[in-house]
Tab-separated table of C-alpha atoms in Angstrom:
chain	number	residue	atom	x	y	z
C	1	MET	CA	17.250	-5.104	3.900
C	2	THR	CA	14.116	-5.737	1.781
C	3	ALA	CA	11.420	-3.078	2.113
C	4	LYS	CA	8.362	-4.276	3.282
C	5	VAL	CA	5.010	-3.531	4.921
C	6	ARG	CA	5.163	-3.496	8.609
C	7	THR	CA	1.575	-2.885	9.643
C	8	ILE	CA	-1.807	-2.044	7.870
C	9	HIS	CA	-4.430	0.105	9.411
C	10	ILE	CA	-7.820	1.415	8.146
C	11	ALA	CA	-10.549	3.734	9.657
C	12	PRO	CA	-14.047	2.740	8.713
C	13	GLU	CA	-15.276	6.585	9.034
C	14	GLN	CA	-13.783	10.037	9.590
C	15	GLY	CA	-12.671	10.694	13.030
C	16	ALA	CA	-12.875	6.644	13.960
C	17	SER	CA	-9.957	4.713	15.661
C	18	MET	CA	-7.681	3.090	13.133
C	19	GLU	CA	-8.073	-0.905	12.964
C	20	ARG	CA	-4.897	-3.065	12.406
C	21	LEU	CA	-5.154	-5.738	9.826
C	22	GLU	CA	-2.928	-8.365	8.597
C	23	GLU	CA	-4.402	-8.219	5.060
C	24	VAL	CA	-6.668	-5.680	2.988
C	25	ARG	CA	-8.127	-5.587	-0.561
C	26	ALA	CA	-6.820	-2.649	-2.368
C	27	VAL	CA	-9.125	-1.326	-5.301
C	28	ALA	CA	-7.680	0.777	-8.196
C	29	ASP	CA	-8.547	4.413	-8.062
C	30	GLN	CA	-10.680	3.831	-4.998
C	31	GLY	CA	-8.726	2.840	-2.060
C	32	LEU	CA	-8.674	0.163	0.663
C	33	GLU	CA	-11.929	-1.683	1.276
C	34	GLY	CA	-13.463	-0.831	4.750
C	35	ASP	CA	-11.322	2.387	4.793
C	36	ARG	CA	-12.848	5.839	5.112
C	37	TYR	CA	-11.418	6.930	1.595
C	38	PHE	CA	-12.787	3.928	0.016
C	39	ASP	CA	-16.345	5.437	0.457
C	40	THR	CA	-15.140	9.162	0.021
C	41	ASP	CA	-15.688	9.881	3.708
C	42	GLY	CA	-12.277	11.155	4.846
C	43	THR	CA	-10.989	14.577	5.536
C	44	PHE	CA	-9.066	14.487	2.396
C	45	ALA	CA	-11.411	12.419	-0.001
C	46	ASP	CA	-11.457	15.061	-2.467
C	47	ARG	CA	-7.379	15.062	-2.844
C	48	ASN	CA	-5.896	13.149	-5.774
C	49	GLY	CA	-3.915	10.311	-4.008
C	50	SER	CA	-5.837	9.590	-1.084
C	51	ASP	CA	-6.428	5.714	-2.022
C	52	LEU	CA	-3.475	4.892	-0.144
C	53	THR	CA	-1.246	6.632	2.574
C	54	LEU	CA	2.120	5.334	3.618
C	55	ILE	CA	4.533	6.067	6.442
C	56	GLU	CA	8.140	4.886	7.223
C	57	ARG	CA	8.825	2.972	10.330
C	58	GLU	CA	12.138	4.943	10.439
C	59	ALA	CA	10.501	8.338	10.288
C	60	LEU	CA	8.349	7.240	13.393
C	61	GLU	CA	11.505	6.424	15.364
C	62	GLY	CA	13.231	9.832	14.391
C	63	VAL	CA	10.211	11.711	15.924
C	64	ALA	CA	10.288	9.752	18.893
C	65	GLU	CA	14.372	10.227	19.301
C	66	GLU	CA	14.176	13.791	18.322
C	67	TYR	CA	10.950	15.113	19.444
C	68	ASP	CA	10.395	12.765	22.690
C	69	ILE	CA	7.032	12.105	20.736
C	70	SER	CA	5.963	8.310	20.498
C	71	LEU	CA	3.391	7.502	17.889
C	72	GLU	CA	1.913	4.226	18.393
C	73	PRO	CA	1.144	2.166	15.356
C	74	GLY	CA	-1.815	3.490	13.541
C	75	VAL	CA	-2.339	6.795	15.602
C	76	HIS	CA	-0.344	8.717	12.894
C	77	ARG	CA	-3.801	7.984	10.582
C	78	ARG	CA	-1.653	6.626	7.695
C	79	ASN	CA	-2.749	3.000	6.091
C	80	VAL	CA	0.763	1.360	5.723
C	81	THR	CA	3.748	1.648	7.912
C	82	THR	CA	6.549	0.647	5.734
C	83	GLU	CA	10.337	-0.448	6.490
C	84	GLY	CA	13.285	-0.212	4.457
C	85	ILE	CA	12.160	2.503	1.715
C	86	ALA	CA	12.403	6.256	1.291
C	87	LEU	CA	8.841	6.934	0.596
C	88	ASN	CA	9.873	10.816	-0.165
C	89	HIS	CA	11.780	9.269	-3.214
C	90	LEU	CA	8.427	7.706	-4.693
C	91	VAL	CA	6.843	10.858	-5.663
C	92	GLY	CA	5.933	10.605	-9.161
C	93	GLU	CA	7.085	6.949	-9.368
C	94	GLN	CA	5.502	3.734	-9.564
C	95	PHE	CA	5.925	1.117	-6.993
C	96	ARG	CA	4.550	-2.263	-5.982
C	97	VAL	CA	3.188	-2.950	-2.521
C	98	GLY	CA	2.864	-6.868	-2.778
C	99	ASP	CA	1.071	-7.318	-6.198
C	100	VAL	CA	-0.747	-3.953	-5.754
C	101	VAL	CA	0.603	-1.290	-8.251
C	102	CYS	CA	0.527	2.364	-7.115
C	103	GLU	CA	1.884	5.678	-8.083
C	104	GLY	CA	3.408	8.373	-5.433
C	105	VAL	CA	1.386	11.530	-5.665
C	106	GLU	CA	2.626	13.757	-3.145
C	107	LEU	CA	4.098	13.855	0.387
C	108	CYS	CA	1.588	13.224	3.139
C	109	GLU	CA	2.660	16.445	5.103
C	110	PRO	CA	1.203	16.667	8.508
C	111	CYS	CA	-1.893	18.673	9.289
C	112	SER	CA	-3.677	20.429	12.045
C	113	TYR	CA	-6.126	17.719	12.180
C	114	LEU	CA	-3.572	15.152	13.144
C	115	GLU	CA	-2.225	17.182	16.098
C	116	ARG	CA	-5.875	18.124	17.437
C	117	HIS	CA	-6.765	14.313	16.990
C	118	LEU	CA	-3.598	13.161	18.679
C	119	GLU	CA	-3.608	16.114	21.329
C	120	LYS	CA	0.302	16.196	21.315
C	121	GLN	CA	1.706	19.385	20.722
C	122	GLY	CA	4.489	19.430	18.413
C	123	VAL	CA	3.564	16.343	16.481
C	124	ARG	CA	2.809	18.316	13.236
C	125	GLU	CA	6.293	20.054	13.203
C	126	ALA	CA	7.968	16.673	14.045
C	127	LEU	CA	6.470	14.962	10.952
C	128	ILE	CA	7.294	17.789	8.427
C	129	HIS	CA	8.759	16.218	5.264
C	130	ARG	CA	8.541	12.907	7.044
C	131	GLY	CA	4.818	12.423	7.321
C	132	GLY	CA	4.569	9.842	4.403
C	133	LEU	CA	3.331	9.444	1.082
C	134	ARG	CA	-0.015	9.862	-0.559
C	135	ALA	CA	-0.564	7.274	-3.481
C	136	ARG	CA	-2.802	6.377	-6.257
C	137	ILE	CA	-3.659	2.712	-6.526
C	138	LEU	CA	-3.289	1.718	-10.229
C	139	GLU	CA	-3.663	-1.914	-10.116
C	140	GLY	CA	-5.716	-3.599	-7.132
C	141	GLY	CA	-4.928	-6.834	-5.187
C	142	ASP	CA	-4.229	-7.656	-1.632
C	143	VAL	CA	-1.829	-5.784	0.576
C	144	THR	CA	-0.663	-7.970	3.497
C	145	THR	CA	1.866	-7.738	6.397
C	146	GLY	CA	5.194	-8.249	5.491
C	147	ALA	CA	4.549	-7.870	1.612
C	148	PRO	CA	7.764	-6.686	-0.332
C	149	ILE	CA	7.531	-2.992	-1.637
C	150	GLU	CA	9.728	-2.248	-4.665
C	151	ARG	CA	10.036	0.314	-7.686
C	152	VAL	CA	8.447	-0.463	-10.723
C	153	GLU	CA	11.142	-0.675	-13.363
């Protein structure tokens, strides 16, 4: 299976509902146009690697199966839902999302904000070590649904 982008979401401001997009412009060292972190407005705006956040579809399916917690697309507050790639292995690595070059900075561990925002007990525990990846955007471009994801060699 080729790794790819399943869905794309942004929130225009802190606390706003995530909006689903088919395509978004990624800007190096800034983020996704229209997203709260692009304008340094998000909860973790001062944290290195908030340009782009990703989460695995497979991790979300595991949370649903093991904890009976269903997280609909976007409610997890990550920008990109992926398929077919182990994001935890990309910490410290460069990878492409379509034409966009990124570097994995750290795991995107769940926070109490997410659990409060979703009003679902146990979501924080369910997402430990599978809450996704924070990444810097090194070279900008467009991110599209279905775009391939691969390591930079």
